[in-house]
Amino acid sequence: MLEIVDVVVSAATANDLTAIKHLLSDNDLPIAGVDDHWKTFLVARDGERIIGCGGAEAYSNAALIRSIAVSAEYRSRGVGRIIVRQLLDRLSSHGIREFYLLTTTAQEYFKRRGFKKCDRDEVHPQLLASREFQDACPKTAICMHLLMQR
Ligand SMILES: CC(C)(COP(=O)(O)OP(=O)(O)OC[C@H]1O[C@@H](n2cnc3c(N)ncnc32)[C@H](O)[C@@H]1OP(=O)(O)O)[C@@H](O)C(=O)NCCC(=O)NCCS
Protein backbone atom coordinates (compact mmCIF):
# COMPACT_ATOMS: atom_id res chain seq x y z
CA MET A 1 0.00 0.00 0.00
CA LEU A 2 1.25 3.45 -0.90
CA GLU A 3 2.11 5.71 2.02
CA ILE A 4 1.08 9.37 2.10
CA VAL A 5 4.78 10.27 2.33
CA ASP A 6 5.14 9.41 -1.40
CA VAL A 7 2.66 12.11 -2.37
CA VAL A 8 3.78 15.74 -2.69
CA VAL A 9 1.31 18.64 -2.74
CA SER A 10 2.41 21.86 -4.47
CA ALA A 11 1.16 24.76 -6.58
CA ALA A 12 -0.04 23.83 -10.05
CA THR A 13 1.78 25.06 -13.15
CA ALA A 14 0.36 25.76 -16.61
CA ASN A 15 1.77 22.39 -17.71
CA ASP A 16 -0.52 20.64 -15.22
CA LEU A 17 -3.75 21.98 -16.76
CA THR A 18 -4.45 19.01 -19.04
CA ALA A 19 -3.95 16.48 -16.24
CA ILE A 20 -6.10 18.55 -13.87
CA LYS A 21 -8.94 18.65 -16.39
CA HIS A 22 -8.70 14.87 -16.94
CA LEU A 23 -8.86 14.28 -13.20
CA LEU A 24 -11.92 16.53 -12.88
CA SER A 25 -13.70 14.93 -15.83
CA ASP A 26 -12.96 11.44 -14.50
CA ASN A 27 -14.65 12.52 -11.25
CA ASP A 28 -17.64 14.23 -12.94
CA LEU A 29 -16.56 17.66 -11.73
CA PRO A 30 -16.88 20.79 -13.90
CA ILE A 31 -13.89 22.09 -15.83
CA ALA A 32 -15.55 25.42 -16.69
CA GLY A 33 -13.56 28.25 -15.13
CA VAL A 34 -10.40 26.17 -14.54
CA ASP A 35 -8.50 28.07 -17.26
CA ASP A 36 -9.28 31.36 -15.48
CA HIS A 37 -8.44 30.16 -11.96
CA TRP A 38 -5.67 27.55 -12.35
CA LYS A 39 -3.15 29.79 -10.56
CA THR A 40 -4.97 29.06 -7.29
CA PHE A 41 -4.78 25.31 -7.86
CA LEU A 42 -2.73 22.82 -5.90
CA VAL A 43 -1.82 19.41 -7.25
CA ALA A 44 -0.82 16.23 -5.45
CA ARG A 45 1.79 14.19 -7.31
CA ASP A 46 3.09 10.69 -6.97
CA GLY A 47 6.32 11.10 -8.91
CA GLU A 48 5.32 12.70 -12.20
CA ARG A 49 1.70 11.66 -12.00
CA ILE A 50 -0.98 14.08 -10.79
CA ILE A 51 -3.25 12.11 -8.47
CA GLY A 52 -5.10 14.93 -6.74
CA CYS A 53 -6.06 18.55 -7.16
CA GLY A 54 -8.01 21.38 -5.63
CA GLY A 55 -8.49 25.04 -6.37
CA ALA A 56 -10.50 28.14 -5.69
CA GLU A 57 -12.22 31.04 -7.35
CA ALA A 58 -10.76 33.71 -5.12
CA TYR A 59 -12.03 37.28 -4.79
CA SER A 60 -10.90 40.00 -2.41
CA ASN A 61 -12.97 38.95 0.61
CA ALA A 62 -14.20 35.45 -0.12
CA ALA A 63 -13.29 32.33 -2.08
CA LEU A 64 -15.17 29.47 -3.63
CA ILE A 65 -13.33 26.23 -2.99
CA ARG A 66 -13.71 23.96 -6.01
CA SER A 67 -12.35 21.03 -7.99
CA ILE A 68 -11.25 18.90 -5.04
CA ALA A 69 -10.51 15.47 -6.47
CA VAL A 70 -8.26 12.53 -5.66
CA SER A 71 -7.75 9.54 -7.99
CA ALA A 72 -9.72 6.55 -6.74
CA GLU A 73 -6.67 4.40 -6.00
CA TYR A 74 -5.13 7.10 -3.76
CA ARG A 75 -8.18 7.83 -1.61
CA SER A 76 -8.52 7.57 2.17
CA ARG A 77 -4.86 8.37 2.78
CA GLY A 78 -5.38 12.00 3.74
CA VAL A 79 -4.51 13.49 0.33
CA GLY A 80 -7.84 15.34 0.06
CA ARG A 81 -7.50 16.62 3.63
CA ILE A 82 -4.01 18.01 2.93
CA ILE A 83 -5.15 19.69 -0.31
CA VAL A 84 -8.11 21.38 1.45
CA ARG A 85 -5.95 22.44 4.43
CA GLN A 86 -3.22 23.92 2.22
CA LEU A 87 -5.75 25.73 0.02
CA LEU A 88 -7.42 27.34 3.04
CA ASP A 89 -4.05 28.27 4.56
CA ARG A 90 -2.79 29.84 1.31
CA LEU A 91 -5.99 31.83 0.77
CA SER A 92 -6.13 33.00 4.39
CA SER A 93 -2.51 34.17 4.10
CA HIS A 94 -3.88 36.54 1.42
CA GLY A 95 -6.45 37.85 3.90
CA ILE A 96 -9.43 35.75 2.81
CA ARG A 97 -11.40 34.35 5.77
CA GLU A 98 -14.71 33.45 4.16
CA PHE A 99 -14.93 30.23 2.17
CA TYR A 100 -17.78 28.61 0.29
CA LEU A 101 -18.22 25.50 -1.82
CA LEU A 102 -20.89 23.71 -3.82
CA THR A 103 -21.18 19.95 -3.67
CA THR A 104 -23.54 17.23 -4.81
CA THR A 105 -21.59 14.31 -3.34
CA ALA A 106 -19.32 15.34 -0.50
CA GLN A 107 -21.38 17.28 2.05
CA GLU A 108 -20.32 14.95 4.89
CA TYR A 109 -16.69 15.09 3.82
CA PHE A 110 -16.59 18.90 4.00
CA LYS A 111 -18.59 18.94 7.23
CA ARG A 112 -15.63 17.06 8.71
CA ARG A 113 -13.36 19.84 7.36
CA GLY A 114 -15.40 22.46 9.28
CA PHE A 115 -17.84 23.58 6.56
CA LYS A 116 -21.51 24.11 7.41
CA LYS A 117 -24.49 24.00 5.07
CA CYS A 118 -25.80 27.44 4.11
CA ASP A 119 -28.44 28.96 1.84
CA ARG A 120 -27.42 30.41 -1.50
CA ASP A 121 -28.82 33.78 -0.47
CA GLU A 122 -26.24 33.88 2.37
CA VAL A 123 -23.34 33.58 -0.10
CA HIS A 124 -20.91 36.49 -0.35
CA PRO A 125 -22.05 38.57 -3.37
CA GLN A 126 -18.56 38.45 -4.91
CA LEU A 127 -19.00 34.72 -5.52
CA LEU A 128 -22.39 34.75 -7.17
CA ALA A 129 -20.75 35.71 -10.49
CA SER A 130 -18.43 32.67 -10.41
CA ARG A 131 -18.80 30.00 -13.09
CA GLU A 132 -19.72 27.38 -10.51
CA PHE A 133 -22.61 29.48 -9.17
CA GLN A 134 -23.68 30.71 -12.60
CA ASP A 135 -23.86 27.50 -14.59
CA ALA A 136 -21.16 24.90 -13.96
CA CYS A 137 -22.66 23.28 -10.85
CA PRO A 138 -26.19 21.84 -10.76
CA LYS A 139 -28.78 24.03 -9.06
CA THR A 140 -29.39 21.14 -6.65
CA ALA A 141 -25.80 21.30 -5.32
CA ILE A 142 -25.55 21.95 -1.59
CA CYS A 143 -23.84 25.20 -0.62
CA MET A 144 -21.43 25.14 2.34
CA HIS A 145 -19.65 27.88 4.25
CA LEU A 146 -16.59 28.17 6.50
CA LEU A 147 -15.61 31.33 8.33
CA MET A 148 -12.00 31.22 9.51
CA GLN A 149 -11.28 32.94 12.82
CA ARG A 150 -8.66 35.69 12.85
C1 LIG B 1 -13.83 13.76 -1.71
C2 LIG B 1 -12.40 13.29 -2.03
C3 LIG B 1 -11.62 14.44 -2.64
C4 LIG B 1 -11.72 12.85 -0.73
O1 LIG B 1 -10.36 12.54 -1.00
P1 LIG B 1 -9.49 11.59 -0.02
O2 LIG B 1 -8.08 11.85 -0.31
O3 LIG B 1 -9.97 10.19 -0.16
O4 LIG B 1 -9.92 12.14 1.40
P2 LIG B 1 -9.20 11.97 2.81
O5 LIG B 1 -8.20 10.87 2.73
O6 LIG B 1 -8.80 13.30 3.28
O7 LIG B 1 -10.43 11.51 3.73
C5 LIG B 1 -10.91 10.21 3.61
C6 LIG B 1 -12.15 10.06 4.48
O8 LIG B 1 -13.21 10.84 3.92
C7 LIG B 1 -14.30 9.98 3.62
N1 LIG B 1 -14.92 10.44 2.38
C8 LIG B 1 -14.37 10.48 1.16
N2 LIG B 1 -15.26 10.96 0.27
C9 LIG B 1 -16.38 11.22 0.96
C10 LIG B 1 -17.65 11.74 0.59
N3 LIG B 1 -17.94 12.06 -0.68
N4 LIG B 1 -18.57 11.91 1.56
C11 LIG B 1 -18.29 11.60 2.84
N5 LIG B 1 -17.11 11.09 3.25
C12 LIG B 1 -16.17 10.91 2.31
C13 LIG B 1 -13.69 8.60 3.45
O9 LIG B 1 -14.65 7.61 3.68
C14 LIG B 1 -12.61 8.63 4.53
O10 LIG B 1 -13.19 8.40 5.79
P3 LIG B 1 -12.33 7.71 6.99
O11 LIG B 1 -11.20 8.68 7.30
O12 LIG B 1 -13.33 7.62 8.11
O13 LIG B 1 -11.86 6.42 6.44
C15 LIG B 1 -12.39 12.08 -2.99
O14 LIG B 1 -13.23 11.07 -2.44
C16 LIG B 1 -12.87 12.41 -4.39
O15 LIG B 1 -12.06 12.79 -5.24
N6 LIG B 1 -14.16 12.22 -4.67
C17 LIG B 1 -14.72 12.47 -6.00
C18 LIG B 1 -14.74 13.93 -6.34
C19 LIG B 1 -15.59 14.73 -5.37
O16 LIG B 1 -16.72 14.36 -5.06
N7 LIG B 1 -15.02 15.87 -4.92
C20 LIG B 1 -15.70 16.79 -4.08
C21 LIG B 1 -16.24 17.85 -4.97
S1 LIG B 1 -17.08 19.13 -4.13
Coordinates of C-alpha atoms and ligand atoms in Angstrom, one line a residue:
M1 CA 0.0 0.0 0.0
L2 CA 1.2 3.5 -0.9
E3 CA 2.1 5.7 2.0
I4 CA 1.1 9.4 2.1
V5 CA 4.8 10.3 2.3
D6 CA 5.1 9.4 -1.4
V7 CA 2.7 12.1 -2.4
V8 CA 3.8 15.7 -2.7
V9 CA 1.3 18.6 -2.7
S10 CA 2.4 21.9 -4.5
A11 CA 1.2 24.8 -6.6
A12 CA 0.0 23.8 -10.1
T13 CA 1.8 25.1 -13.1
A14 CA 0.4 25.8 -16.6
N15 CA 1.8 22.4 -17.7
D16 CA -0.5 20.6 -15.2
L17 CA -3.7 22.0 -16.8
T18 CA -4.5 19.0 -19.0
A19 CA -4.0 16.5 -16.2
I20 CA -6.1 18.6 -13.9
K21 CA -8.9 18.6 -16.4
H22 CA -8.7 14.9 -16.9
L23 CA -8.9 14.3 -13.2
L24 CA -11.9 16.5 -12.9
S25 CA -13.7 14.9 -15.8
D26 CA -13.0 11.4 -14.5
N27 CA -14.7 12.5 -11.3
D28 CA -17.6 14.2 -12.9
L29 CA -16.6 17.7 -11.7
P30 CA -16.9 20.8 -13.9
I31 CA -13.9 22.1 -15.8
A32 CA -15.6 25.4 -16.7
G33 CA -13.6 28.2 -15.1
V34 CA -10.4 26.2 -14.5
D35 CA -8.5 28.1 -17.3
D36 CA -9.3 31.4 -15.5
H37 CA -8.4 30.2 -12.0
W38 CA -5.7 27.5 -12.4
K39 CA -3.1 29.8 -10.6
T40 CA -5.0 29.1 -7.3
F41 CA -4.8 25.3 -7.9
L42 CA -2.7 22.8 -5.9
V43 CA -1.8 19.4 -7.2
A44 CA -0.8 16.2 -5.5
R45 CA 1.8 14.2 -7.3
D46 CA 3.1 10.7 -7.0
G47 CA 6.3 11.1 -8.9
E48 CA 5.3 12.7 -12.2
R49 CA 1.7 11.7 -12.0
I50 CA -1.0 14.1 -10.8
I51 CA -3.2 12.1 -8.5
G52 CA -5.1 14.9 -6.7
C53 CA -6.1 18.6 -7.2
G54 CA -8.0 21.4 -5.6
G55 CA -8.5 25.0 -6.4
A56 CA -10.5 28.1 -5.7
E57 CA -12.2 31.0 -7.4
A58 CA -10.8 33.7 -5.1
Y59 CA -12.0 37.3 -4.8
S60 CA -10.9 40.0 -2.4
N61 CA -13.0 38.9 0.6
A62 CA -14.2 35.4 -0.1
A63 CA -13.3 32.3 -2.1
L64 CA -15.2 29.5 -3.6
I65 CA -13.3 26.2 -3.0
R66 CA -13.7 24.0 -6.0
S67 CA -12.4 21.0 -8.0
I68 CA -11.2 18.9 -5.0
A69 CA -10.5 15.5 -6.5
V70 CA -8.3 12.5 -5.7
S71 CA -7.7 9.5 -8.0
A72 CA -9.7 6.6 -6.7
E73 CA -6.7 4.4 -6.0
Y74 CA -5.1 7.1 -3.8
R75 CA -8.2 7.8 -1.6
S76 CA -8.5 7.6 2.2
R77 CA -4.9 8.4 2.8
G78 CA -5.4 12.0 3.7
V79 CA -4.5 13.5 0.3
G80 CA -7.8 15.3 0.1
R81 CA -7.5 16.6 3.6
I82 CA -4.0 18.0 2.9
I83 CA -5.2 19.7 -0.3
V84 CA -8.1 21.4 1.4
R85 CA -6.0 22.4 4.4
Q86 CA -3.2 23.9 2.2
L87 CA -5.7 25.7 0.0
L88 CA -7.4 27.3 3.0
D89 CA -4.1 28.3 4.6
R90 CA -2.8 29.8 1.3
L91 CA -6.0 31.8 0.8
S92 CA -6.1 33.0 4.4
S93 CA -2.5 34.2 4.1
H94 CA -3.9 36.5 1.4
G95 CA -6.5 37.9 3.9
I96 CA -9.4 35.7 2.8
R97 CA -11.4 34.4 5.8
E98 CA -14.7 33.5 4.2
F99 CA -14.9 30.2 2.2
Y100 CA -17.8 28.6 0.3
L101 CA -18.2 25.5 -1.8
L102 CA -20.9 23.7 -3.8
T103 CA -21.2 20.0 -3.7
T104 CA -23.5 17.2 -4.8
T105 CA -21.6 14.3 -3.3
A106 CA -19.3 15.3 -0.5
Q107 CA -21.4 17.3 2.1
E108 CA -20.3 14.9 4.9
Y109 CA -16.7 15.1 3.8
F110 CA -16.6 18.9 4.0
K111 CA -18.6 18.9 7.2
R112 CA -15.6 17.1 8.7
R113 CA -13.4 19.8 7.4
G114 CA -15.4 22.5 9.3
F115 CA -17.8 23.6 6.6
K116 CA -21.5 24.1 7.4
K117 CA -24.5 24.0 5.1
C118 CA -25.8 27.4 4.1
D119 CA -28.4 29.0 1.8
R120 CA -27.4 30.4 -1.5
D121 CA -28.8 33.8 -0.5
E122 CA -26.2 33.9 2.4
V123 CA -23.3 33.6 -0.1
H124 CA -20.9 36.5 -0.4
P125 CA -22.0 38.6 -3.4
Q126 CA -18.6 38.4 -4.9
L127 CA -19.0 34.7 -5.5
L128 CA -22.4 34.8 -7.2
A129 CA -20.8 35.7 -10.5
S130 CA -18.4 32.7 -10.4
R131 CA -18.8 30.0 -13.1
E132 CA -19.7 27.4 -10.5
F133 CA -22.6 29.5 -9.2
Q134 CA -23.7 30.7 -12.6
D135 CA -23.9 27.5 -14.6
A136 CA -21.2 24.9 -14.0
C137 CA -22.7 23.3 -10.8
P138 CA -26.2 21.8 -10.8
K139 CA -28.8 24.0 -9.1
T140 CA -29.4 21.1 -6.7
A141 CA -25.8 21.3 -5.3
I142 CA -25.6 22.0 -1.6
C143 CA -23.8 25.2 -0.6
M144 CA -21.4 25.1 2.3
H145 CA -19.7 27.9 4.3
L146 CA -16.6 28.2 6.5
L147 CA -15.6 31.3 8.3
M148 CA -12.0 31.2 9.5
Q149 CA -11.3 32.9 12.8
R150 CA -8.7 35.7 12.8
Ligands
LIG1 C1 -13.8 13.8 -1.7 C2 -12.4 13.3 -2.0 C3 -11.6 14.4 -2.6 C4 -11.7 12.8 -0.7 O1 -10.4 12.5 -1.0 P1 -9.5 11.6 0.0 O2 -8.1 11.9 -0.3 O3 -10.0 10.2 -0.2 O4 -9.9 12.1 1.4 P2 -9.2 12.0 2.8 O5 -8.2 10.9 2.7 O6 -8.8 13.3 3.3 O7 -10.4 11.5 3.7 C5 -10.9 10.2 3.6 C6 -12.1 10.1 4.5 O8 -13.2 10.8 3.9 C7 -14.3 10.0 3.6 N1 -14.9 10.4 2.4 C8 -14.4 10.5 1.2 N2 -15.3 11.0 0.3 C9 -16.4 11.2 1.0 C10 -17.6 11.7 0.6 N3 -17.9 12.1 -0.7 N4 -18.6 11.9 1.6 C11 -18.3 11.6 2.8 N5 -17.1 11.1 3.3 C12 -16.2 10.9 2.3 C13 -13.7 8.6 3.5 O9 -14.6 7.6 3.7 C14 -12.6 8.6 4.5 O10 -13.2 8.4 5.8 P3 -12.3 7.7 7.0 O11 -11.2 8.7 7.3 O12 -13.3 7.6 8.1 O13 -11.9 6.4 6.4 C15 -12.4 12.1 -3.0 O14 -13.2 11.1 -2.4 C16 -12.9 12.4 -4.4 O15 -12.1 12.8 -5.2 N6 -14.2 12.2 -4.7 C17 -14.7 12.5 -6.0 C18 -14.7 13.9 -6.3 C19 -15.6 14.7 -5.4 O16 -16.7 14.4 -5.1 N7 -15.0 15.9 -4.9 C20 -15.7 16.8 -4.1 C21 -16.2 17.8 -5.0 S1 -17.1 19.1 -4.1

